Every structure is written in C-alpha cells, then in structure tokens.
PDB file of C-alpha atoms in Angstrom:
ATOM      1  CA  UNK A  20      35.978 -37.031  14.754  1.00 96.00           C
ATOM      2  CA  UNK A  21      37.383 -38.131  17.909  1.00 97.00           C
ATOM      3  CA  UNK A  22      40.091 -40.843  17.711  1.00 98.00           C
ATOM      4  CA  UNK A  23      41.250 -43.569  20.636  1.00 98.00           C
ATOM      5  CA  UNK A  24      42.883 -45.696  20.334  1.00 98.00           C
ATOM      6  CA  UNK A  25      43.606 -48.433  22.849  1.00 98.00           C
ATOM      7  CA  UNK A  26      43.471 -51.397  24.897  1.00 97.00           C
ATOM      8  CA  UNK A  27      40.518 -53.396  26.893  1.00 96.00           C
ATOM      9  CA  UNK A  28      40.448 -50.129  28.386  1.00 97.00           C
ATOM     10  CA  UNK A  29      39.612 -47.691  25.922  1.00 98.00           C
ATOM     11  CA  UNK A  30      37.187 -50.483  24.506  1.00 98.00           C
ATOM     12  CA  UNK A  31      35.469 -50.729  27.888  1.00 97.00           C
ATOM     13  CA  UNK A  32      36.366 -54.244  29.472  1.00 97.00           C
ATOM     14  CA  UNK A  33      33.775 -54.781  33.181  1.00 96.00           C
ATOM     15  CA  UNK A  34      36.025 -55.381  35.859  1.00 93.00           C
ATOM     16  CA  UNK A  35      33.344 -58.467  36.197  1.00 91.00           C
ATOM     17  CA  UNK A  36      33.848 -59.220  32.565  1.00 90.00           C
ATOM     18  CA  UNK A  37      31.954 -58.340  29.586  1.00 95.00           C
ATOM     19  CA  UNK A  38      31.501 -54.486  28.283  1.00 97.00           C
ATOM     20  CA  UNK A  39      30.323 -51.417  30.017  1.00 98.00           C
ATOM     21  CA  UNK A  40      27.433 -49.799  28.558  1.00 97.00           C
ATOM     22  CA  UNK A  41      28.609 -47.507  26.066  1.00 97.00           C
ATOM     23  CA  UNK A  42      27.489 -44.386  27.897  1.00 97.00           C
ATOM     24  CA  UNK A  43      29.040 -45.554  30.907  1.00 97.00           C
ATOM     25  CA  UNK A  44      32.810 -45.700  28.477  1.00 98.00           C
ATOM     26  CA  UNK A  45      35.229 -43.109  28.440  1.00 98.00           C
ATOM     27  CA  UNK A  46      35.540 -42.676  24.707  1.00 98.00           C
ATOM     28  CA  UNK A  47      31.966 -42.220  24.831  1.00 98.00           C
ATOM     29  CA  UNK A  48      31.554 -39.467  27.357  1.00 97.00           C
ATOM     30  CA  UNK A  49      34.410 -38.188  25.957  1.00 97.00           C
ATOM     31  CA  UNK A  50      33.234 -37.622  21.944  1.00 97.00           C
ATOM     32  CA  UNK A  51      29.928 -36.473  23.322  1.00 96.00           C
ATOM     33  CA  UNK A  52      31.355 -33.527  25.459  1.00 95.00           C
ATOM     34  CA  UNK A  53      33.529 -32.518  22.213  1.00 95.00           C
ATOM     35  CA  UNK A  54      30.525 -32.726  20.662  1.00 95.00           C
ATOM     36  CA  UNK A  55      32.290 -34.749  17.703  1.00 95.00           C
ATOM     37  CA  UNK A  56      31.507 -38.417  16.316  1.00 97.00           C
ATOM     38  CA  UNK A  57      33.932 -40.917  17.768  1.00 98.00           C
ATOM     39  CA  UNK A  58      36.258 -43.899  16.153  1.00 97.00           C
ATOM     40  CA  UNK A  59      36.688 -46.230  19.473  1.00 98.00           C
ATOM     41  CA  UNK A  60      38.868 -48.332  18.429  1.00 98.00           C
ATOM     42  CA  UNK A  61      39.734 -50.009  22.033  1.00 98.00           C
ATOM     43  CA  UNK A  62      41.142 -53.599  21.276  1.00 97.00           C
ATOM     44  CA  UNK A  63      41.296 -55.621  24.283  1.00 97.00           C
ATOM     45  CA  UNK A  64      44.705 -56.960  24.199  1.00 96.00           C
ATOM     46  CA  UNK A  65      46.215 -54.595  22.154  1.00 98.00           C
ATOM     47  CA  UNK A  66      49.817 -53.681  22.566  1.00 97.00           C
ATOM     48  CA  UNK A  67      52.247 -50.918  20.796  1.00 98.00           C
ATOM     49  CA  UNK A  68      54.957 -53.389  19.807  1.00 97.00           C
ATOM     50  CA  UNK A  69      55.373 -56.823  21.520  1.00 96.00           C
ATOM     51  CA  UNK A  70      53.141 -59.496  21.265  1.00 96.00           C
ATOM     52  CA  UNK A  71      52.396 -63.085  22.468  1.00 94.00           C
ATOM     53  CA  UNK A  72      49.433 -64.202  20.322  1.00 95.00           C
ATOM     54  CA  UNK A  73      48.858 -67.261  22.610  1.00 91.00           C
ATOM     55  CA  UNK A  74      47.747 -65.115  25.657  1.00 91.00           C
ATOM     56  CA  UNK A  75      45.876 -62.952  22.694  1.00 94.00           C
ATOM     57  CA  UNK A  76      48.234 -59.885  23.291  1.00 95.00           C
ATOM     58  CA  UNK A  77      49.052 -57.895  19.603  1.00 97.00           C
ATOM     59  CA  UNK A  78      49.879 -55.016  18.295  1.00 97.00           C
ATOM     60  CA  UNK A  79      48.204 -52.989  15.537  1.00 95.00           C
ATOM     61  CA  UNK A  80      50.047 -50.448  13.880  1.00 97.00           C
ATOM     62  CA  UNK A  81      48.260 -50.315  10.456  1.00 97.00           C
ATOM     63  CA  UNK A  82      45.560 -49.497  12.176  1.00 97.00           C
ATOM     64  CA  UNK A  83      46.550 -46.410  13.665  1.00 98.00           C
ATOM     65  CA  UNK A  84      48.171 -45.466  10.410  1.00 98.00           C
ATOM     66  CA  UNK A  85      44.760 -46.524   8.856  1.00 97.00           C
ATOM     67  CA  UNK A  86      42.916 -44.577  11.175  1.00 97.00           C
ATOM     68  CA  UNK A  87      45.254 -41.437  11.166  1.00 97.00           C
ATOM     69  CA  UNK A  88      44.208 -40.946   7.129  1.00 96.00           C
ATOM     70  CA  UNK A  89      40.980 -39.915   8.294  1.00 95.00           C
ATOM     71  CA  UNK A  90      42.037 -36.607   9.398  1.00 95.00           C
ATOM     72  CA  UNK A  91      40.487 -36.821  13.211  1.00 97.00           C
ATOM     73  CA  UNK A  92      39.914 -33.386  14.941  1.00 96.00           C
ATOM     74  CA  UNK A  93      40.922 -35.168  18.191  1.00 97.00           C
ATOM     75  CA  UNK A  94      43.247 -38.565  19.161  1.00 98.00           C
ATOM     76  CA  UNK A  95      43.836 -40.058  22.245  1.00 98.00           C
ATOM     77  CA  UNK A  96      46.666 -42.654  22.347  1.00 98.00           C
ATOM     78  CA  UNK A  97      46.177 -45.474  25.113  1.00 98.00           C
ATOM     79  CA  UNK A  98      48.394 -48.085  24.815  1.00 98.00           C
ATOM     80  CA  UNK A  99      51.498 -49.995  26.643  1.00 96.00           C
ATOM     81  CA  UNK A 100      50.684 -51.828  29.451  1.00 94.00           C
ATOM     82  CA  UNK A 101      49.690 -54.961  27.665  1.00 95.00           C
ATOM     83  CA  UNK A 102      53.255 -55.217  26.117  1.00 95.00           C
ATOM     84  CA  UNK A 103      54.393 -55.518  29.491  1.00 93.00           C
ATOM     85  CA  UNK A 104      52.388 -58.905  29.462  1.00 92.00           C
ATOM     86  CA  UNK A 105      53.732 -59.936  26.730  1.00 93.00           C
ATOM     87  CA  UNK A 106      57.504 -60.007  27.968  1.00 92.00           C
ATOM     88  CA  UNK A 107      58.276 -56.015  26.547  1.00 93.00           C
ATOM     89  CA  UNK A 108      60.667 -53.843  28.619  1.00 94.00           C
ATOM     90  CA  UNK A 109      59.945 -50.261  29.112  1.00 95.00           C
ATOM     91  CA  UNK A 110      62.683 -48.736  26.541  1.00 95.00           C
ATOM     92  CA  UNK A 111      61.526 -51.586  24.170  1.00 96.00           C
ATOM     93  CA  UNK A 112      57.796 -49.737  25.210  1.00 97.00           C
ATOM     94  CA  UNK A 113      58.860 -46.247  24.986  1.00 97.00           C
ATOM     95  CA  UNK A 114      60.788 -46.509  21.670  1.00 97.00           C
ATOM     96  CA  UNK A 115      57.723 -48.150  20.218  1.00 98.00           C
ATOM     97  CA  UNK A 116      55.513 -45.303  21.263  1.00 98.00           C
ATOM     98  CA  UNK A 117      58.255 -42.398  19.250  1.00 98.00           C
ATOM     99  CA  UNK A 118      57.121 -44.802  16.311  1.00 98.00           C
ATOM    100  CA  UNK A 119      53.274 -44.382  16.738  1.00 98.00           C
ATOM    101  CA  UNK A 120      54.178 -40.269  17.009  1.00 98.00           C
ATOM    102  CA  UNK A 121      56.561 -40.593  13.749  1.00 98.00           C
ATOM    103  CA  UNK A 122      53.867 -42.204  12.244  1.00 98.00           C
ATOM    104  CA  UNK A 123      51.334 -39.155  13.596  1.00 98.00           C
ATOM    105  CA  UNK A 124      53.582 -36.734  12.076  1.00 97.00           C
ATOM    106  CA  UNK A 125      53.945 -38.424   8.570  1.00 97.00           C
ATOM    107  CA  UNK A 126      50.236 -38.387   8.400  1.00 97.00           C
ATOM    108  CA  UNK A 127      50.929 -34.599   8.806  1.00 96.00           C
ATOM    109  CA  UNK A 128      49.889 -33.977  12.644  1.00 96.00           C
ATOM    110  CA  UNK A 129      46.525 -34.735  12.588  1.00 93.00           C
ATOM    111  CA  UNK A 130      43.721 -33.268  15.001  1.00 93.00           C
ATOM    112  CA  UNK A 131      45.204 -32.329  18.840  1.00 96.00           C
ATOM    113  CA  UNK A 132      47.062 -35.830  20.179  1.00 97.00           C
ATOM    114  CA  UNK A 133      46.756 -36.570  23.747  1.00 98.00           C
ATOM    115  CA  UNK A 134      48.310 -39.696  25.474  1.00 98.00           C
ATOM    116  CA  UNK A 135      47.351 -41.524  28.065  1.00 98.00           C
ATOM    117  CA  UNK A 136      49.701 -43.043  30.312  1.00 97.00           C
ATOM    118  CA  UNK A 137      49.735 -46.861  31.491  1.00 95.00           C
ATOM    119  CA  UNK A 138      48.434 -46.288  34.889  1.00 91.00           C
ATOM    120  CA  UNK A 139      50.604 -48.883  37.775  1.00 85.00           C
ATOM    121  CA  UNK A 140      48.876 -52.342  38.093  1.00 84.00           C
ATOM    122  CA  UNK A 141      48.986 -52.972  42.032  1.00 76.00           C
ATOM    123  CA  UNK A 142      46.995 -55.537  43.322  1.00 78.00           C
ATOM    124  CA  UNK A 143      45.615 -57.687  40.287  1.00 79.00           C
ATOM    125  CA  UNK A 144      43.172 -60.338  40.883  1.00 79.00           C
ATOM    126  CA  UNK A 145      43.121 -64.036  39.312  1.00 79.00           C
ATOM    127  CA  UNK A 146      43.935 -65.163  35.531  1.00 82.00           C
ATOM    128  CA  UNK A 147      45.448 -61.574  34.688  1.00 85.00           C
ATOM    129  CA  UNK A 148      48.131 -61.889  37.816  1.00 81.00           C
ATOM    130  CA  UNK A 149      49.172 -65.049  35.981  1.00 80.00           C
ATOM    131  CA  UNK A 150      49.055 -63.037  32.751  1.00 84.00           C
ATOM    132  CA  UNK A 151      51.490 -60.227  33.729  1.00 83.00           C
ATOM    133  CA  UNK A 152      53.370 -62.304  36.166  1.00 80.00           C
ATOM    134  CA  UNK A 153      56.609 -60.445  37.738  1.00 72.00           C
ATOM    135  CA  UNK A 154      55.867 -57.835  34.911  1.00 81.00           C
ATOM    136  CA  UNK A 155      53.162 -56.127  36.787  1.00 77.00           C
ATOM    137  CA  UNK A 156      56.253 -54.278  38.788  1.00 83.00           C
ATOM    138  CA  UNK A 157      57.399 -52.775  35.824  1.00 88.00           C
ATOM    139  CA  UNK A 158      54.450 -50.603  35.249  1.00 88.00           C
ATOM    140  CA  UNK A 159      55.477 -47.659  37.274  1.00 90.00           C
ATOM    141  CA  UNK A 160      58.635 -46.856  35.215  1.00 93.00           C
ATOM    142  CA  UNK A 161      56.058 -46.356  31.787  1.00 95.00           C
ATOM    143  CA  UNK A 162      54.500 -42.908  33.948  1.00 96.00           C
ATOM    144  CA  UNK A 163      58.342 -41.070  33.165  1.00 97.00           C
ATOM    145  CA  UNK A 164      58.724 -42.670  29.335  1.00 97.00           C
ATOM    146  CA  UNK A 165      55.850 -41.753  28.590  1.00 97.00           C
ATOM    147  CA  UNK A 166      56.048 -38.093  30.098  1.00 97.00           C
ATOM    148  CA  UNK A 167      59.305 -37.098  29.059  1.00 98.00           C
ATOM    149  CA  UNK A 168      58.388 -38.359  25.070  1.00 98.00           C
ATOM    150  CA  UNK A 169      55.362 -36.136  25.467  1.00 97.00           C
ATOM    151  CA  UNK A 170      57.857 -33.221  26.266  1.00 97.00           C
ATOM    152  CA  UNK A 171      59.593 -34.057  22.817  1.00 97.00           C
ATOM    153  CA  UNK A 172      57.018 -34.078  20.860  1.00 97.00           C
ATOM    154  CA  UNK A 173      55.482 -31.244  22.849  1.00 96.00           C
ATOM    155  CA  UNK A 174      51.763 -33.235  23.790  1.00 97.00           C
ATOM    156  CA  UNK A 175      50.210 -33.045  26.523  1.00 97.00           C
ATOM    157  CA  UNK A 176      50.525 -36.899  29.207  1.00 97.00           C
ATOM    158  CA  UNK A 177      47.359 -37.686  31.231  1.00 97.00           C
ATOM    159  CA  UNK A 178      48.519 -39.674  34.117  1.00 97.00           C
ATOM    160  CA  UNK A 179      45.175 -41.972  34.996  1.00 96.00           C
ATOM    161  CA  UNK A 180      46.730 -43.045  38.268  1.00 94.00           C
ATOM    162  CA  UNK A 181      45.470 -40.051  40.561  1.00 95.00           C
ATOM    163  CA  UNK A 182      42.343 -40.450  38.736  1.00 96.00           C
ATOM    164  CA  UNK A 183      41.306 -44.333  39.505  1.00 94.00           C
ATOM    165  CA  UNK A 184      39.945 -45.655  42.896  1.00 92.00           C
ATOM    166  CA  UNK A 185      40.213 -49.792  43.416  1.00 89.00           C
ATOM    167  CA  UNK A 186      39.707 -52.029  40.403  1.00 87.00           C
ATOM    168  CA  UNK A 187      38.256 -55.234  41.809  1.00 87.00           C
ATOM    169  CA  UNK A 188      40.920 -56.930  39.164  1.00 85.00           C
ATOM    170  CA  UNK A 189      43.422 -54.605  39.295  1.00 85.00           C
ATOM    171  CA  UNK A 190      43.396 -53.834  35.688  1.00 91.00           C
ATOM    172  CA  UNK A 191      40.394 -53.006  34.260  1.00 92.00           C
ATOM    173  CA  UNK A 192      38.178 -49.764  35.076  1.00 95.00           C
ATOM    174  CA  UNK A 193      35.075 -48.570  36.984  1.00 96.00           C
ATOM    175  CA  UNK A 194      32.090 -46.695  36.002  1.00 97.00           C
ATOM    176  CA  UNK A 195      33.274 -44.343  38.291  1.00 97.00           C
ATOM    177  CA  UNK A 196      36.992 -44.288  36.990  1.00 97.00           C
ATOM    178  CA  UNK A 197      35.803 -44.274  33.124  1.00 98.00           C
ATOM    179  CA  UNK A 198      33.430 -40.843  34.167  1.00 98.00           C
ATOM    180  CA  UNK A 199      37.628 -39.425  36.087  1.00 97.00           C
ATOM    181  CA  UNK A 200      38.988 -40.507  32.371  1.00 98.00           C
ATOM    182  CA  UNK A 201      36.761 -39.163  30.331  1.00 98.00           C
ATOM    183  CA  UNK A 202      36.288 -35.605  32.387  1.00 96.00           C
ATOM    184  CA  UNK A 203      40.121 -35.124  32.996  1.00 97.00           C
ATOM    185  CA  UNK A 204      40.617 -35.439  29.154  1.00 97.00           C
ATOM    186  CA  UNK A 205      37.570 -33.426  28.100  1.00 96.00           C
ATOM    187  CA  UNK A 206      38.929 -30.726  30.475  1.00 95.00           C
ATOM    188  CA  UNK A 207      42.660 -31.041  28.052  1.00 96.00           C
ATOM    189  CA  UNK A 208      40.677 -30.551  25.486  1.00 95.00           C
ATOM    190  CA  UNK A 209      39.152 -28.204  26.930  1.00 89.00           C
ATOM    191  CA  UNK A 210      35.656 -28.754  27.044  1.00 63.00           C
ATOM    192  CA  UNK A 211      32.978 -30.025  29.646  1.00 48.00           C
ATOM    193  CA  UNK A 212      31.279 -32.521  30.149  1.00 46.00           C
ATOM    194  CA  UNK A 213      27.875 -32.490  29.159  1.00 42.00           C
ATOM    195  CA  UNK A 214      25.049 -32.185  25.982  1.00 37.00           C
ATOM    196  CA  UNK A 215      26.553 -32.018  23.195  1.00 33.00           C
ATOM    197  CA  UNK A 216      24.728 -29.865  20.028  1.00 30.00           C
ATOM    198  CA  UNK A 217      26.685 -31.658  17.210  1.00 30.00           C
ATOM    199  CA  UNK A 218      28.637 -34.167  15.575  1.00 30.00           C
ATOM    200  CA  UNK A 219      31.168 -34.586  13.444  1.00 31.00           C
TER     201      UNK A 219
END
C-alpha cells in the first residue's frame, strides 16, 4: 500500500475550485506506477501542528499515527505550508515534522518514506492572499529545513518547486503539475510511471 498524507494538493484541489479527477492526482498516478493500492489521506487545510479552526486549518497527527499502524509499503508526507497560514514559524513547523518522523520511527519505520517539501507561494491570488497574509514570504525558509531534517533521518526530500508551473491561484497545482510530481516521486521510489500489473 502507498500512503500519501498531506494537504489540499495531496487531496487534489483544482485551482479553479473543486477536485481534480482521480486520474489527474499525483497520489493516484504514483500508486499506479508502483503497482500498489492507495490510501490518499490528503485533506484541505491540514497542518502539521499549527491550527486556526476558524479558517479550516487543523492538524490531525492521530490520523497519521493510525495510518502508520497499517504498515504501508511506501509513504509520502506532504505537509507544512498551511502551518504558515495558521501563524506558525518555520522553526516550530520543522520541529513538528521531526515529531511526525518520530511517530514513524516508533511504528517500526514501516515502508519507505519520502518527504515532499512545501513549495514557495510567491503569487497568491484572491482569498488565498488574505489567508496567508504576509506569512507566505516565509515559505522559502521551509525547504532548507526539510532538507536538513531529511539528511538527519537519512530520507529523500523532494523539492517540488522546479517541477511546478504557474498556478492560476498561486497555491494549488494544475494537472500538469500533478503529473510532474508523480513522475519525480516514482523515480525516487525506483518505479516508472505507466500501467501496473498488481496492487497490494
């Protein structure tokens, strides 16, 4: 099983609103390339630790811990950007990432875990600009934190920024972006994107 635990871009939020078709979402494409079943636990507004329920920004570490108990073969953890909108500081967010990795360690380090780092969000549009206010300027500080943490834990950290095109709303990914993310993660896991023969 492939476990993808993330926020709205993991869930598949379309920049125009609503949700991308399943075939266009990176978790579904990645699961197909790996030949495994999928647990897509993406959730719009999900954070690592910082919360502002009035804005729909909430963490759900208990669900992460419960999913680890299912012993997935592959895992992608893709959170962090919404913590900025909830008022978090990069150092605090990095500490939360370490705590999630601690959960993975205590669960016996199931499967192969890859970190998908938060992407910069330089050109937010509409309500998303208000949601993040000035905090979006801190987004570039998260990547080096993710990379340093990944090195300490001997994990792979994928930087999505070079893979992404211009987003219509500045925050959510297009179908082309999802395909590029799936391709990059598939290469990290040693699979090739394409039809799969089995699921598990």
